[in-house]
mmCIF file of C-alpha atoms in Angstrom:
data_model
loop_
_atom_site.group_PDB
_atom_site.id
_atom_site.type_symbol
_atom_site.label_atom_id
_atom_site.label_comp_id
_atom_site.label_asym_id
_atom_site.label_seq_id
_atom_site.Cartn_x
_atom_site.Cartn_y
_atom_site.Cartn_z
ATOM 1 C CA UNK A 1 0.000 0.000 0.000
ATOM 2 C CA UNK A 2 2.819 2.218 0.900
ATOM 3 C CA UNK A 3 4.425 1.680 -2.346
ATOM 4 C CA UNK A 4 1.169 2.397 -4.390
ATOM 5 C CA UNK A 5 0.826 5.792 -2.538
ATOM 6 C CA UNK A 6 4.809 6.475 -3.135
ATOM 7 C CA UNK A 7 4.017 5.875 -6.680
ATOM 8 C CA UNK A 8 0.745 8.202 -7.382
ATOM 9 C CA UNK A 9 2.674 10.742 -5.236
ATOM 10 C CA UNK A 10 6.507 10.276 -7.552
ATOM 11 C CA UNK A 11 3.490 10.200 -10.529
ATOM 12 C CA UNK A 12 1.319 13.376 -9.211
ATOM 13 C CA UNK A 13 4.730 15.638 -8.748
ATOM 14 C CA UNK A 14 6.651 14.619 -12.463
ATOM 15 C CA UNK A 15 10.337 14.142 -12.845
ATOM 16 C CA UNK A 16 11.107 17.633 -13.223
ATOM 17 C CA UNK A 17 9.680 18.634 -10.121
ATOM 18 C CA UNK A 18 11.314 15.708 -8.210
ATOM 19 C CA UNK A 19 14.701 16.679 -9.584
ATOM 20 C CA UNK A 20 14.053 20.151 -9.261
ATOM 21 C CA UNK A 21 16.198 20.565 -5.833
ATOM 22 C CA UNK A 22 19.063 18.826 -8.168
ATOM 23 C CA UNK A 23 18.955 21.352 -10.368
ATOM 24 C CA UNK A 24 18.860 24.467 -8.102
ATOM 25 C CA UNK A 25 22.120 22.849 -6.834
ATOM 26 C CA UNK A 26 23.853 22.437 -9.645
ATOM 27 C CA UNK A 27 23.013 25.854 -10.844
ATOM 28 C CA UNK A 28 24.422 27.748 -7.647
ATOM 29 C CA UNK A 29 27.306 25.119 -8.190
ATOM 30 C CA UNK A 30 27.580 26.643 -11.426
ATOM 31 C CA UNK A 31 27.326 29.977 -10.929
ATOM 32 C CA UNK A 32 29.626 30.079 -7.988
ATOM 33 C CA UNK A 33 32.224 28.197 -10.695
ATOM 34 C CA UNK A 34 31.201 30.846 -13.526
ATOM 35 C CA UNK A 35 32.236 33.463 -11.097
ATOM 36 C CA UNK A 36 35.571 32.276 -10.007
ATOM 37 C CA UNK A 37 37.404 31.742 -12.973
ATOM 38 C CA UNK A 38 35.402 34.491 -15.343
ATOM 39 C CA UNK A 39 35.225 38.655 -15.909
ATOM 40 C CA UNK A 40 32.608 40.872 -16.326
ATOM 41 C CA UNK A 41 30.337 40.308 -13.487
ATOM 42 C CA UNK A 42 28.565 43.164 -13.145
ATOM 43 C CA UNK A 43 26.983 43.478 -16.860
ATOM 44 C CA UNK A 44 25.957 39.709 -16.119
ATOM 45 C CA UNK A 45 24.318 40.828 -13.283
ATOM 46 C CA UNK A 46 22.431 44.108 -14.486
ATOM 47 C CA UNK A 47 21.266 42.307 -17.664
ATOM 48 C CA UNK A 48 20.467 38.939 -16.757
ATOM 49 C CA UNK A 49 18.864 39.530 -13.458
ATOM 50 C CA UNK A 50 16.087 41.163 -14.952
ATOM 51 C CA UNK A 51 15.757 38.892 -17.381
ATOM 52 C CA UNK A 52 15.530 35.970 -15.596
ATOM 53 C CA UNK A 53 12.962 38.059 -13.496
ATOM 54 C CA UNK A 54 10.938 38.523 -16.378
ATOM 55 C CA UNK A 55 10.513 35.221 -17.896
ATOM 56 C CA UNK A 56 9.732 34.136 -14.309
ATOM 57 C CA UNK A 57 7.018 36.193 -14.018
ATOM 58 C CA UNK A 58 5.594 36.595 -17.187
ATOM 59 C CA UNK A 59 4.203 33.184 -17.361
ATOM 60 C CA UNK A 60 2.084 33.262 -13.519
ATOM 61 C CA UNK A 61 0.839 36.598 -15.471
ATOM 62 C CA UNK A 62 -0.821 34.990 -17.977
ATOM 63 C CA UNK A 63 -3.276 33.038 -15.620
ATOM 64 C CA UNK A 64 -4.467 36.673 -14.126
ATOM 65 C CA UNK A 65 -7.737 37.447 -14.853
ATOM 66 C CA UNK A 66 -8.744 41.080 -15.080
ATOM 67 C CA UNK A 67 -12.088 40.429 -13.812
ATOM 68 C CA UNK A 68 -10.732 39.253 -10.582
ATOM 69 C CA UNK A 69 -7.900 41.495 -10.514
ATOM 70 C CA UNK A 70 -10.214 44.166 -10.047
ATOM 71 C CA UNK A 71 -11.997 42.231 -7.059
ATOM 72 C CA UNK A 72 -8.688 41.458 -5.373
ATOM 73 C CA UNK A 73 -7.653 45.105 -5.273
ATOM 74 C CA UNK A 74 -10.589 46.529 -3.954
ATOM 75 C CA UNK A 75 -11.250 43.607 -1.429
ATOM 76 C CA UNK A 76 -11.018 46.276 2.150
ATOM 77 C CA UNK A 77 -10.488 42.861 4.273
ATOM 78 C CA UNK A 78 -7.424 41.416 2.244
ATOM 79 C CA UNK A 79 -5.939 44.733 1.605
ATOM 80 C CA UNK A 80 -5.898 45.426 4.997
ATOM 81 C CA UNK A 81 -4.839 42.082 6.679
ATOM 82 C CA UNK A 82 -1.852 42.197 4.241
ATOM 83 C CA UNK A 83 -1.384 46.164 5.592
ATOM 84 C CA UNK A 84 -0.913 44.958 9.112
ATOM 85 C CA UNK A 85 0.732 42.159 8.569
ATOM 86 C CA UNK A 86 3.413 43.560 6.126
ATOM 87 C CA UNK A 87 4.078 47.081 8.180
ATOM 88 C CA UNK A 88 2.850 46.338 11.602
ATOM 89 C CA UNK A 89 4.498 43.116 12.318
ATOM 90 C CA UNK A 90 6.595 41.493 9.714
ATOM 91 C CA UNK A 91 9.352 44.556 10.253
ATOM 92 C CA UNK A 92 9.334 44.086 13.929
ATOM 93 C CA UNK A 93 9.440 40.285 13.987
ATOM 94 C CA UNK A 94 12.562 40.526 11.794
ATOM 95 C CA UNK A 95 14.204 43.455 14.048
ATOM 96 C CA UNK A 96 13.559 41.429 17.304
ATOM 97 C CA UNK A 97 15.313 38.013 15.455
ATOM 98 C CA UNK A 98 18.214 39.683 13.969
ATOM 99 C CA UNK A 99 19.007 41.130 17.451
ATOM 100 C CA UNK A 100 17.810 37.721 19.278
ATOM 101 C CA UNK A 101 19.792 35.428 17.293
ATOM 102 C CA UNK A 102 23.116 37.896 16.580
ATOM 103 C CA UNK A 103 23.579 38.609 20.266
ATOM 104 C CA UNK A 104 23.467 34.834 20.300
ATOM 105 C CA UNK A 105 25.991 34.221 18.517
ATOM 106 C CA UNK A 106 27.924 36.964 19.496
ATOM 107 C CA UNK A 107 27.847 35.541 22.856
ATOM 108 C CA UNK A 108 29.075 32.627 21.951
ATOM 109 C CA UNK A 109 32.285 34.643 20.585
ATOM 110 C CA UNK A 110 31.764 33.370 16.618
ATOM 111 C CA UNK A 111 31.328 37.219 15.698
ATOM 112 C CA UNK A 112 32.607 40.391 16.522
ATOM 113 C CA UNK A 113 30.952 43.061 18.596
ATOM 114 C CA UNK A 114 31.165 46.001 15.027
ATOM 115 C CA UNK A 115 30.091 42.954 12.753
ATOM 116 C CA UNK A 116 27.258 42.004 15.169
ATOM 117 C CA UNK A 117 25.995 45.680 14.695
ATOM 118 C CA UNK A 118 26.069 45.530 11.082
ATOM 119 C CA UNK A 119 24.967 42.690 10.404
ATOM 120 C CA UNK A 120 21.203 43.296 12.637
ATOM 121 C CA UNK A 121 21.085 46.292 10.649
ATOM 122 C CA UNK A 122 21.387 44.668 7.264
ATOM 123 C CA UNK A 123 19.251 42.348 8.248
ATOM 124 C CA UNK A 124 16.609 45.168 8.939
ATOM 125 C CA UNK A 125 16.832 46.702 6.042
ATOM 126 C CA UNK A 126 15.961 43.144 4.190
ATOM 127 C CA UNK A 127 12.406 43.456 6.638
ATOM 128 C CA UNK A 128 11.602 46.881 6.310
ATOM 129 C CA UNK A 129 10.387 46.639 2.485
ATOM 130 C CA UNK A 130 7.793 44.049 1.092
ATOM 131 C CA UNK A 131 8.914 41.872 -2.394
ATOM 132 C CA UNK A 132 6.963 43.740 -5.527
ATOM 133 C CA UNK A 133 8.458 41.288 -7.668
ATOM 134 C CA UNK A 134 9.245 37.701 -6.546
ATOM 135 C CA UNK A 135 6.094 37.069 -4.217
ATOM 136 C CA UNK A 136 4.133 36.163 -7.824
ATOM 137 C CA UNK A 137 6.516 33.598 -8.625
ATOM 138 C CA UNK A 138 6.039 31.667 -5.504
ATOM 139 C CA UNK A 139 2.060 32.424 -5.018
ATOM 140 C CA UNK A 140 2.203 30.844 -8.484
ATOM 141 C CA UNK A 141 4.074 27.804 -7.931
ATOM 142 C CA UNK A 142 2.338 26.919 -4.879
ATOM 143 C CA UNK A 143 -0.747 27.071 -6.365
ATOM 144 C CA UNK A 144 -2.134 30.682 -4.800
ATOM 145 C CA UNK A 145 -4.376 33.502 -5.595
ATOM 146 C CA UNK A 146 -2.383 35.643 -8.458
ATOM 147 C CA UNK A 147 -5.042 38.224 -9.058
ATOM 148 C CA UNK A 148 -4.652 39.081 -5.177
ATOM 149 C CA UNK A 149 -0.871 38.926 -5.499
ATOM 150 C CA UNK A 150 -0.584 41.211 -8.252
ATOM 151 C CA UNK A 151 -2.884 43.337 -6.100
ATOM 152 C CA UNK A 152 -0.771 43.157 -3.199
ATOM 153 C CA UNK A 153 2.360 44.332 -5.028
ATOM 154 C CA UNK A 154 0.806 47.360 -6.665
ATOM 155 C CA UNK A 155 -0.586 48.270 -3.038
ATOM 156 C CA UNK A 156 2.732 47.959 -1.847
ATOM 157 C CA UNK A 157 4.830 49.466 -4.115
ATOM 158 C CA UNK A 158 3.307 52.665 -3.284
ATOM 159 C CA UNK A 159 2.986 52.065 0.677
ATOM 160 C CA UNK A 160 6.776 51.293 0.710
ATOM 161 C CA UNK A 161 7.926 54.285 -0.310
ATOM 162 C CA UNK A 162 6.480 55.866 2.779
ATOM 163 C CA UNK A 163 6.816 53.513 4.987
ATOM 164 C CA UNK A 164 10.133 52.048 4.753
ATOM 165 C CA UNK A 165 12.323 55.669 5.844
ATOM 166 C CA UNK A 166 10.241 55.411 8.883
ATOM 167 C CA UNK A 167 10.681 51.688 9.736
ATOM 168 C CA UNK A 168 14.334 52.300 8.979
ATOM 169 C CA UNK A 169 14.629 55.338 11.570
ATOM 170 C CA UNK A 170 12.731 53.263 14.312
ATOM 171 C CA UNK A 171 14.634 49.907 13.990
ATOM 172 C CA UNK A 172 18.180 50.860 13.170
ATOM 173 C CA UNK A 173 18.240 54.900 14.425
ATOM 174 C CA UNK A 174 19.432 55.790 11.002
ATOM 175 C CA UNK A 175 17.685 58.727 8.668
ATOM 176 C CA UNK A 176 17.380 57.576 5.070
ATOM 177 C CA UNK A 177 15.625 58.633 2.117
ATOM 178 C CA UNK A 178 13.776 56.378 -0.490
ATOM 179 C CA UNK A 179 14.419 57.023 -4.663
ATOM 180 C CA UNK A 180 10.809 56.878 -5.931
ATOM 181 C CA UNK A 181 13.019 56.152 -9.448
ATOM 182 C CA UNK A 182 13.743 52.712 -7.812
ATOM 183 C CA UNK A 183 10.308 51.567 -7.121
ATOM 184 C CA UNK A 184 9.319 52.682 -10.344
ATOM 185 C CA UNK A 185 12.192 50.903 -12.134
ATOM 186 C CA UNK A 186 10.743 47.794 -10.226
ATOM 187 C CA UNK A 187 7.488 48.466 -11.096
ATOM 188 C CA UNK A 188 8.107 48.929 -14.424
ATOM 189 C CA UNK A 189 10.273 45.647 -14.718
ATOM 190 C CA UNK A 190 9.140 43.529 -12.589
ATOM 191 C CA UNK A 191 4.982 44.155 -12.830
ATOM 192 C CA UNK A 192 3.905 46.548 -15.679
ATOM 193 C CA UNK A 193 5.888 44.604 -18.084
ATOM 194 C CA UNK A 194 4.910 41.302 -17.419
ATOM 195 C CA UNK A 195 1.537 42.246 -16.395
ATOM 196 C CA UNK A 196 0.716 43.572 -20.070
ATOM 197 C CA UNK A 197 2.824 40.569 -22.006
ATOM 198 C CA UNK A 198 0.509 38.278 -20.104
ATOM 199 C CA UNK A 199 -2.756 39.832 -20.397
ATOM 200 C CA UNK A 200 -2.561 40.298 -23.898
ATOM 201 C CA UNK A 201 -0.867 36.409 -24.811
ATOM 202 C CA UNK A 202 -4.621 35.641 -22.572
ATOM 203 C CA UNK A 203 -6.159 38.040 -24.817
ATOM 204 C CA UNK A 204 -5.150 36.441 -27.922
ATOM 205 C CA UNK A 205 -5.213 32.500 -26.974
ATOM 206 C CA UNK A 206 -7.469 32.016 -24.438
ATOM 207 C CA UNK A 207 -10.084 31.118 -26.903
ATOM 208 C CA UNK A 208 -7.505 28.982 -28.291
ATOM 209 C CA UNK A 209 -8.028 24.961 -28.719
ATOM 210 C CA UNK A 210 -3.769 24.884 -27.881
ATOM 211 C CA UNK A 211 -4.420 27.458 -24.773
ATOM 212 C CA UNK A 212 -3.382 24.663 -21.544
ATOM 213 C CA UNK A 213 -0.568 23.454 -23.944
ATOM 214 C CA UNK A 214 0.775 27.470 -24.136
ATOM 215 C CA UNK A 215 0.280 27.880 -20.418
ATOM 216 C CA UNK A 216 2.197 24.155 -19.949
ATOM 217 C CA UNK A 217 4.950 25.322 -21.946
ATOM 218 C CA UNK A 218 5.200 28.696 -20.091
ATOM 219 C CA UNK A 219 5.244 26.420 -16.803
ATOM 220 C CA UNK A 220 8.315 24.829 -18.648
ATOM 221 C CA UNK A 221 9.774 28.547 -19.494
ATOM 222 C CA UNK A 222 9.281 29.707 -15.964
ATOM 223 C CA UNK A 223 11.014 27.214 -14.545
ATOM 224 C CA UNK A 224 14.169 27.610 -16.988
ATOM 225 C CA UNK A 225 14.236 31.137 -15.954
ATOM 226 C CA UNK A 226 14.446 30.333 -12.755
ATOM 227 C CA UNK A 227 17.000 28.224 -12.731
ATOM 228 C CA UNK A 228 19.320 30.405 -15.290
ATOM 229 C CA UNK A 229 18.396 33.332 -12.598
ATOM 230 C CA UNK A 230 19.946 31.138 -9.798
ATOM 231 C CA UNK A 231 22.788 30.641 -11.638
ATOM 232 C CA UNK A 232 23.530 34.413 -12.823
ATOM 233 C CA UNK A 233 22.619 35.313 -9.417
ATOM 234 C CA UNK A 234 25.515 33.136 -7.727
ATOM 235 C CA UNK A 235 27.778 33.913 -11.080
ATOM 236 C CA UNK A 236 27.727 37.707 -10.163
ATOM 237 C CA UNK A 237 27.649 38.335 -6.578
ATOM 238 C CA UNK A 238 28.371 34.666 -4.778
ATOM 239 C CA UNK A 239 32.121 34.058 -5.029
ATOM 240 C CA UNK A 240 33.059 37.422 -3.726
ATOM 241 C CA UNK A 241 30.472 36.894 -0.637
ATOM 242 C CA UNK A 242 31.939 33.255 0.073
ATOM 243 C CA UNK A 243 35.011 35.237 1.683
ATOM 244 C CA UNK A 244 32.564 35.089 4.643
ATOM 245 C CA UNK A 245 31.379 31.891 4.991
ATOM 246 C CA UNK A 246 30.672 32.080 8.773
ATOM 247 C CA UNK A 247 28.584 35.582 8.345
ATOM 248 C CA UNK A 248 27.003 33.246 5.628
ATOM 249 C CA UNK A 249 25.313 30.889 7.524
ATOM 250 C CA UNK A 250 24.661 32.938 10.511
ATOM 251 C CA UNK A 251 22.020 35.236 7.715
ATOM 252 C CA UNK A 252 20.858 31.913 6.496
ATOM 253 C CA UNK A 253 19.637 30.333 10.234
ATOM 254 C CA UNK A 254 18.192 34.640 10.574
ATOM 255 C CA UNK A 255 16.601 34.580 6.896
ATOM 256 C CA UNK A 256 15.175 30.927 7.180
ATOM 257 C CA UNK A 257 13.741 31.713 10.700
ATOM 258 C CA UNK A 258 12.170 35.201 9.555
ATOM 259 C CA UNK A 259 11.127 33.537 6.499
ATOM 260 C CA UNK A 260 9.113 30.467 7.479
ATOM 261 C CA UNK A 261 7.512 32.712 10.232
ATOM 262 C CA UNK A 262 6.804 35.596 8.514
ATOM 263 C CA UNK A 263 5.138 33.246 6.162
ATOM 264 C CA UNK A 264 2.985 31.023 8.574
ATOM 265 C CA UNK A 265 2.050 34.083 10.466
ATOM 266 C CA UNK A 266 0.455 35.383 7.478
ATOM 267 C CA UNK A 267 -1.107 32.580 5.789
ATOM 268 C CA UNK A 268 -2.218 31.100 9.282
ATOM 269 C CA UNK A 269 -3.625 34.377 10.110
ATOM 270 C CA UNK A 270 -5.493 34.323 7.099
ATOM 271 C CA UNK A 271 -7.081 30.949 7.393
ATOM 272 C CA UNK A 272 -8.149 32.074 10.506
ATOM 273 C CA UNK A 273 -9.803 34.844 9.173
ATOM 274 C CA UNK A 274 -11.712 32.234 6.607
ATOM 275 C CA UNK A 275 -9.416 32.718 3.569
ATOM 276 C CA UNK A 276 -9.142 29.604 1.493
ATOM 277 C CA UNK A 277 -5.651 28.107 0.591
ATOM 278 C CA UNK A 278 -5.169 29.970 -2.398
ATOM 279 C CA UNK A 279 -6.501 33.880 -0.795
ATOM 280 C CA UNK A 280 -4.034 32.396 2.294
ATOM 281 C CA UNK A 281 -0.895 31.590 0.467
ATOM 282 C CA UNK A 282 -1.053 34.685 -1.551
ATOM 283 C CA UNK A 283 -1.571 36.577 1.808
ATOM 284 C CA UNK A 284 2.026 34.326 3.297
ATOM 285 C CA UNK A 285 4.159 35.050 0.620
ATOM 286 C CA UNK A 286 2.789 38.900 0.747
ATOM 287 C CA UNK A 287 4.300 38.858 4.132
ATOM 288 C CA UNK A 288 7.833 36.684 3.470
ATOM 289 C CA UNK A 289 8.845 37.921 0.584
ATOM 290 C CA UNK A 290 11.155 41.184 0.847
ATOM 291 C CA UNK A 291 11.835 43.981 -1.140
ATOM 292 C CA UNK A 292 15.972 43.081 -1.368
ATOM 293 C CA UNK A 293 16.665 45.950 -4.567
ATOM 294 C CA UNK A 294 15.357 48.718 -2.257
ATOM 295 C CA UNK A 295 17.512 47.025 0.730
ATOM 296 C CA UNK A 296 20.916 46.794 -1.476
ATOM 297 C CA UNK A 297 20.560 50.302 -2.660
ATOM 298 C CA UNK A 298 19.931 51.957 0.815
ATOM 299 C CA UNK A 299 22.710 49.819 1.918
ATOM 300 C CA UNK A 300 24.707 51.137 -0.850
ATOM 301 C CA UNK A 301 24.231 54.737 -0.607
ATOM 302 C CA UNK A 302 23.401 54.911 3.408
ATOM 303 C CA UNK A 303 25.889 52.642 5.329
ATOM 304 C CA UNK A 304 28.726 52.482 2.641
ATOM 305 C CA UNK A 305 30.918 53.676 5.300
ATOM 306 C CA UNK A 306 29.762 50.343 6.827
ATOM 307 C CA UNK A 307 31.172 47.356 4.884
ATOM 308 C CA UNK A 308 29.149 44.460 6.652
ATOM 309 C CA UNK A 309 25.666 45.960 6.034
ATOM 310 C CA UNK A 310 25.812 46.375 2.331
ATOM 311 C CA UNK A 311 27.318 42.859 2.658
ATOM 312 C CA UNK A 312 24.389 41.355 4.282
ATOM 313 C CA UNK A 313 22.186 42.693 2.171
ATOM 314 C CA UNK A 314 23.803 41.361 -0.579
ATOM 315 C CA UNK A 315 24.059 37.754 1.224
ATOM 316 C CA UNK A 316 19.834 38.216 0.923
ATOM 317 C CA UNK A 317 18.991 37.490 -2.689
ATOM 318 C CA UNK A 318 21.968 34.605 -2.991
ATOM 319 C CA UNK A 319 19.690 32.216 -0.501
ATOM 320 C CA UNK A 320 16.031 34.019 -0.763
ATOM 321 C CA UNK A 321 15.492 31.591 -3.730
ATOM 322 C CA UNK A 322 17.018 28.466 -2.093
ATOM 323 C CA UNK A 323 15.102 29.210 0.785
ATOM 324 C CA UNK A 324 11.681 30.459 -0.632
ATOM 325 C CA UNK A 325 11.663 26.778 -2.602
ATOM 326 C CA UNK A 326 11.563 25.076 0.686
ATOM 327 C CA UNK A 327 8.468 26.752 1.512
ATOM 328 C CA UNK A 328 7.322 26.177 -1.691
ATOM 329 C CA UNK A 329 7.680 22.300 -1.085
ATOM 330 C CA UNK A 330 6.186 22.913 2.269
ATOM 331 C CA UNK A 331 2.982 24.637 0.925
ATOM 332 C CA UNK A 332 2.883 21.909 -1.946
ATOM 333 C CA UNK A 333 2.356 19.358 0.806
ATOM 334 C CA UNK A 334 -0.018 21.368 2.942
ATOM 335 C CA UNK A 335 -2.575 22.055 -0.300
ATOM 336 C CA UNK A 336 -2.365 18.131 -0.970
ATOM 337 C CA UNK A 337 -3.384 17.389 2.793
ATOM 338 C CA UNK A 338 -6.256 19.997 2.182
ATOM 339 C CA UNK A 339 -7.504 18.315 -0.774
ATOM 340 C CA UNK A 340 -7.302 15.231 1.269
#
């Protein structure tokens, strides 16, 4: 019996899916390789970043329906549950880890006193600003609401831009001020674009006979660009951050803990509040997912005299992927125990 179920389950998921963790590997592996013994980093990073972002999105854009786009965005109770959740708590719970968890292991003498300090306030720059970019991609692949994600980014890629000075002055003591050009490059990039390429490919197909075999193949696409967007990622930025492997892995245990309970807070919140799975996930992923180009860039231009924060930031995008596919897996399994 066991066997049977192993087998409709190995059947249910597909190869590619199974061997997916292989592959992320081998593409950091990659990557990591590409950047050691190769030039000309940074023009792999500016151009094929955003591609890879695009062809990840693109294709969980072309199962939004306007109809219920509209409906998402106006909903008052989502809107707002994703409001408190995303500036109320989720900056808060991330402040009160970093400086749990760094003091920790500061006791315990494997960091220094000045790299404690920079590192909590790297890591509350990577809380203070909600993902408008990212959060589709996994609300996609596990199956969530995309008309209410797509809502939740355009809500919050105008309530960042106030927010997020504010957050910064209360957590880390530090006045900074927010580039509207930024959010606007991201929202031009990582929404608008996509948004239109897939509304009008459902436009013109939809009607189609060969529609589900065009969505299938953009399944296919999306997961390609992934992959390639793992590997440009760690081809760019990883090898020079490796010089730190112990500030490394001390982010990862602070991301992976602010990450699975950011996420449970907001999708169990939600199901408390009678969401289904899909209104729920897109609500948890609201809440995880963080904003890391506006975190880099205050890093950048705020705390350059302060070579561990930029640093950290940096360290957030190498193992948000890695990371955000675990609780991918983990919402995979939880909507298959739902359906029973």
């Amino acid at each position: 019996m066991d066997k049977a179920n192993n087998k409709s389950l190995a059947k249910q998921l597909g190869l590619k899916n199974i061997l997916f963790p292989v592959f992320v590997v081998v593409a950091i592996i990659i990557g990591l390789l590409l950047g050691r013994y190769t030039k000309g980093n940074e023009e792999i990073s500016t151009y094929g970043i955003p591609a890879g972002l695009f062809f990840m999105i693109y294709p969980a854009m072309v199962k939004v329906k306007i109809s219920e786009l509209g409906k998402s965005f106006k909903n008052i109770k989502s809107v707002g549950l994703m409001v408190v959740l995303n500036y109320l708590v989720a900056p808060f719970l991330v402040a009160g880890l970093a400086y749990a968890l760094f003091y920790i292991f500061y006791a315990l003498g494997l960091i220094s006193s000045n790299m404690t300090q920079q590192a909590i306030v790297g890591i509350i720059l990577l809380g203070v600003a909600p993902c408008i970019a990212m959060v589709m991609v996994w609300t996609d692949i596990s199956k969530g609401n995309m008309s209410m994600a797509v809502s939740f980014v355009a809500w919050n890629s105008i309530i960042q831009i106030i927010t997020t000075p504010f957050l910064i002055y209360l957590l880390a003591r530090t006045k900074v001020s927010i580039d509207p050009s930024l959010i606007l490059q991201s929202i031009l990039l990582y929404l608008a674009l996509p948004f239109l390429g897939g509304i009008l490919t459902r436009y013109l197909l939809q009607k189609k006979s060969y529609f589900a075999k065009v969505t299938n193949l953009l399944g296919n696409v999306q997961t390609i660009a992934l992959l390639f967007t793992i590997l440009v990622m760690f081809w760019s930025e990883g090898y020079g951050i490796i010089e730190y492997p112990s500030l490394i892995w001390m982010v990862a245990i602070v991301m992976l803990s602010f990450y699975f309970l950011l996420f449970n807070v907001g999708y169990l919140t939600a199901r408390r509040f009678k969401f289904n799975y899909e209104d729920s996930t897109s609500i948890g992923y609201t809440v995880a997912a963080r904003d890391f180009e506006v975190s880099i860039a205050i890093a950048i231009t705020a705390f350059s005299a302060y070579p561990f924060v930029p640093i950290v930031t940096a360290i957030g995008p190498l193992l948000e992927i890695p990371l955000m596919l675990l609780l991918v897996m983990l919402q995979l399994r939880r909507k298959r125990k739902i359906e029973g």
